[in-house]
PDB file of C-alpha atoms in Angstrom:
ATOM      1  CA  LYS T   1     109.796 103.050 168.507  1.00  0.00           C
ATOM      2  CA  LYS T   2     108.482 102.128 165.042  1.00  0.00           C
ATOM      3  CA  ILE T   3     105.486 104.453 165.405  1.00  0.00           C
ATOM      4  CA  GLN T   4     104.555 104.250 161.714  1.00  0.00           C
ATOM      5  CA  SER T   5     104.290 100.452 161.801  1.00  0.00           C
ATOM      6  CA  GLN T   6     102.273 100.656 165.041  1.00  0.00           C
ATOM      7  CA  ILE T   7      99.878 103.145 163.443  1.00  0.00           C
ATOM      8  CA  LYS T   8      99.428 100.953 160.361  1.00  0.00           C
ATOM      9  CA  LYS T   9      98.793  97.903 162.538  1.00  0.00           C
ATOM     10  CA  LYS T  10      96.152  99.769 164.567  1.00  0.00           C
ATOM     11  CA  GLY T  11      94.542 101.138 161.401  1.00  0.00           C
ATOM     12  CA  LYS T  12      94.262  97.621 159.998  1.00  0.00           C
ATOM     13  CA  LEU T  13      92.742  96.534 163.311  1.00  0.00           C
ATOM     14  CA  ILE T  14      90.085  99.273 163.087  1.00  0.00           C
ATOM     15  CA  GLN T  15      89.302  98.242 159.505  1.00  0.00           C
ATOM     16  CA  ASN T  16      88.947  94.620 160.634  1.00  0.00           C
ATOM     17  CA  ILE T  17      86.662  95.669 163.487  1.00  0.00           C
ATOM     18  CA  TRP T  18      84.368  97.436 161.020  1.00  0.00           C
ATOM     19  CA  LYS T  19      84.423  94.436 158.639  1.00  0.00           C
ATOM     20  CA  GLU T  20      83.704  91.934 161.398  1.00  0.00           C
ATOM     21  CA  CYS T  21      80.929  94.020 162.954  1.00  0.00           C
ATOM     22  CA  ALA T  22      79.331  94.626 159.549  1.00  0.00           C
ATOM     23  CA  LEU T  23      79.499  90.923 158.695  1.00  0.00           C
ATOM     24  CA  ASN T  24      77.980  89.942 162.048  1.00  0.00           C
ATOM     25  CA  CYS T  25      75.172  92.466 161.583  1.00  0.00           C
ATOM     26  CA  ASN T  26      74.625  91.928 157.852  1.00  0.00           C
ATOM     27  CA  LEU T  27      75.446  95.553 157.020  1.00  0.00           C
ATOM     28  CA  LYS T  28      76.865  96.749 153.719  1.00  0.00           C
ATOM     29  CA  ILE T  29      79.863  99.016 154.223  1.00  0.00           C
ATOM     30  CA  THR T  30      82.822 100.348 152.289  1.00  0.00           C
ATOM     31  CA  ILE T  31      86.182 100.949 153.901  1.00  0.00           C
ATOM     32  CA  SER T  32      88.656 103.271 152.263  1.00  0.00           C
ATOM     33  CA  GLY T  33      91.479 105.650 153.139  1.00  0.00           C
ATOM     34  CA  GLN T  34      94.977 105.013 154.367  1.00  0.00           C
ATOM     35  CA  LEU T  35      95.715 102.659 157.252  1.00  0.00           C
ATOM     36  CA  SER T  36      96.654 105.700 159.312  1.00  0.00           C
ATOM     37  CA  MET T  37      93.215 107.236 158.566  1.00  0.00           C
ATOM     38  CA  PRO T  38      90.661 104.547 157.722  1.00  0.00           C
ATOM     39  CA  TYR T  39      87.287 105.762 156.475  1.00  0.00           C
ATOM     40  CA  LEU T  40      83.927 104.017 156.830  1.00  0.00           C
ATOM     41  CA  SER T  41      80.792 104.539 154.779  1.00  0.00           C
ATOM     42  CA  PHE T  42      77.507 102.702 154.881  1.00  0.00           C
ATOM     43  CA  ASP T  43      76.398 101.439 151.471  1.00  0.00           C
ATOM     44  CA  TYR T  44      72.843 102.698 151.700  1.00  0.00           C
ATOM     45  CA  GLU T  45      71.016 105.603 150.110  1.00  0.00           C
ATOM     46  CA  ASN T  46      70.704 107.243 153.541  1.00  0.00           C
ATOM     47  CA  ASN T  47      74.428 106.939 154.354  1.00  0.00           C
ATOM     48  CA  LEU T  48      74.577 110.386 155.986  1.00  0.00           C
ATOM     49  CA  GLU T  49      71.622 109.597 158.233  1.00  0.00           C
ATOM     50  CA  ILE T  50      73.187 106.265 159.262  1.00  0.00           C
ATOM     51  CA  SER T  51      76.557 107.947 159.826  1.00  0.00           C
ATOM     52  CA  THR T  52      74.909 110.576 162.018  1.00  0.00           C
ATOM     53  CA  TYR T  53      73.194 107.858 164.031  1.00  0.00           C
ATOM     54  CA  PHE T  54      76.489 105.961 164.345  1.00  0.00           C
ATOM     55  CA  THR T  55      78.151 109.045 165.848  1.00  0.00           C
ATOM     56  CA  GLN T  56      75.181 109.715 168.129  1.00  0.00           C
ATOM     57  CA  GLU T  57      75.116 106.183 169.513  1.00  0.00           C
ATOM     58  CA  MET T  58      78.902 105.922 169.872  1.00  0.00           C
ATOM     59  CA  LEU T  59      78.850 109.167 171.884  1.00  0.00           C
ATOM     60  CA  LYS T  60      76.483 107.443 174.314  1.00  0.00           C
ATOM     61  CA  LYS T  61      79.213 104.835 174.745  1.00  0.00           C
ATOM     62  CA  ASN T  62      81.848 107.546 175.369  1.00  0.00           C
ATOM     63  CA  PHE T  63      83.433 107.467 171.909  1.00  0.00           C
ATOM     64  CA  LEU T  64      83.627 110.538 169.720  1.00  0.00           C
ATOM     65  CA  ALA T  65      83.406 108.384 166.617  1.00  0.00           C
ATOM     66  CA  GLY T  66      82.611 109.284 163.064  1.00  0.00           C
ATOM     67  CA  ASN T  67      83.418 107.858 159.681  1.00  0.00           C
ATOM     68  CA  LEU T  68      87.117 108.647 159.920  1.00  0.00           C
ATOM     69  CA  VAL T  69      89.625 107.504 162.512  1.00  0.00           C
ATOM     70  CA  SER T  70      92.933 109.342 162.800  1.00  0.00           C
ATOM     71  CA  ILE T  71      95.136 106.663 164.303  1.00  0.00           C
ATOM     72  CA  SER T  72      97.803 107.692 166.792  1.00  0.00           C
ATOM     73  CA  SER T  73     100.186 105.985 169.177  1.00  0.00           C
ATOM     74  CA  ALA T  74      97.776 106.950 171.963  1.00  0.00           C
ATOM     75  CA  HIS T  75      95.235 104.360 170.772  1.00  0.00           C
ATOM     76  CA  LYS T  76      95.913 101.544 173.220  1.00  0.00           C
ATOM     77  CA  SER T  77      94.644  97.954 172.979  1.00  0.00           C
ATOM     78  CA  ASN T  78      92.180  98.315 175.864  1.00  0.00           C
ATOM     79  CA  VAL T  79      90.547 101.347 174.232  1.00  0.00           C
ATOM     80  CA  ILE T  80      90.402  99.606 170.849  1.00  0.00           C
ATOM     81  CA  ASN T  81      88.743  96.579 172.485  1.00  0.00           C
ATOM     82  CA  LYS T  82      86.126  98.838 174.107  1.00  0.00           C
ATOM     83  CA  TYR T  83      85.626 100.541 170.736  1.00  0.00           C
ATOM     84  CA  LYS T  84      85.018  97.137 169.123  1.00  0.00           C
ATOM     85  CA  LYS T  85      82.299  96.271 171.655  1.00  0.00           C
ATOM     86  CA  ALA T  86      80.641  99.671 171.246  1.00  0.00           C
ATOM     87  CA  CYS T  87      80.849  99.425 167.472  1.00  0.00           C
ATOM     88  CA  LEU T  88      79.217  95.978 167.428  1.00  0.00           C
ATOM     89  CA  LEU T  89      76.338  97.158 169.617  1.00  0.00           C
ATOM     90  CA  THR T  90      75.834 100.226 167.428  1.00  0.00           C
ATOM     91  CA  PHE T  91      76.004  98.243 164.176  1.00  0.00           C
ATOM     92  CA  LYS T  92      73.349  95.873 165.619  1.00  0.00           C
ATOM     93  CA  LYS T  93      71.076  98.852 166.290  1.00  0.00           C
ATOM     94  CA  ILE T  94      71.636 100.154 162.762  1.00  0.00           C
ATOM     95  CA  SER T  95      70.895  96.743 161.288  1.00  0.00           C
ATOM     96  CA  ASN T  96      67.661  96.389 163.281  1.00  0.00           C
ATOM     97  CA  ILE T  97      66.435  99.819 162.196  1.00  0.00           C
ATOM     98  CA  LEU T  98      67.199  99.012 158.548  1.00  0.00           C
ATOM     99  CA  LEU T  99      65.489  95.602 158.783  1.00  0.00           C
ATOM    100  CA  GLN T 100      62.377  97.213 160.232  1.00  0.00           C
ATOM    101  CA  ASN T 101      62.513  99.912 157.561  1.00  0.00           C
ATOM    102  CA  LYS T 102      62.186 102.560 160.256  1.00  0.00           C
ATOM    103  CA  LYS T 103      63.506 106.095 160.436  1.00  0.00           C
ATOM    104  CA  PHE T 104      66.645 106.564 162.522  1.00  0.00           C
ATOM    105  CA  PRO T 105      65.844 108.228 165.884  1.00  0.00           C
ATOM    106  CA  LEU T 106      68.233 111.149 165.614  1.00  0.00           C
ATOM    107  CA  LYS T 107      68.553 113.727 168.394  1.00  0.00           C
ATOM    108  CA  GLY T 108      69.641 116.431 165.947  1.00  0.00           C
ATOM    109  CA  PRO T 109      69.959 117.174 162.232  1.00  0.00           C
ATOM    110  CA  VAL T 110      71.564 114.802 159.758  1.00  0.00           C
ATOM    111  CA  LYS T 111      75.185 115.668 159.200  1.00  0.00           C
ATOM    112  CA  HIS T 112      76.094 117.098 155.846  1.00  0.00           C
ATOM    113  CA  SER T 113      78.923 116.132 153.554  1.00  0.00           C
ATOM    114  CA  THR T 114      82.205 117.995 153.802  1.00  0.00           C
ATOM    115  CA  PHE T 115      81.800 119.407 150.326  1.00  0.00           C
ATOM    116  CA  ARG T 116      78.373 120.807 151.099  1.00  0.00           C
ATOM    117  CA  ARG T 117      79.841 122.579 154.123  1.00  0.00           C
ATOM    118  CA  LEU T 118      82.509 124.155 151.932  1.00  0.00           C
ATOM    119  CA  THR T 119      80.149 125.256 149.160  1.00  0.00           C
ATOM    120  CA  GLY T 120      77.396 126.782 151.139  1.00  0.00           C
TER     121      GLY T 120
END
């Protein structure tokens, strides 16, 4: 079934979605990780705040989305296309907030880094 090649292809697609959305919204991002687990970070001092807002807004669009995507064979094209639309809308919101130099309207606390969670 060539699952590994399918996973890599889908991971590359997710990376391209992030790149395209960031370019369209004039956002600075960094993409890292393996194709099977692409990782997104926002290249701003308040990266954690932006990441928290990204998750919050994607949840409103029925995606449990964070900075890391664990690609599986269950990720079908129709879901990825819906993710792309949701991502673009969310990136536009992020861009507008940054352009207006406003505080992100978070419904809860800013997420913390993994290392902070492990150290205390």
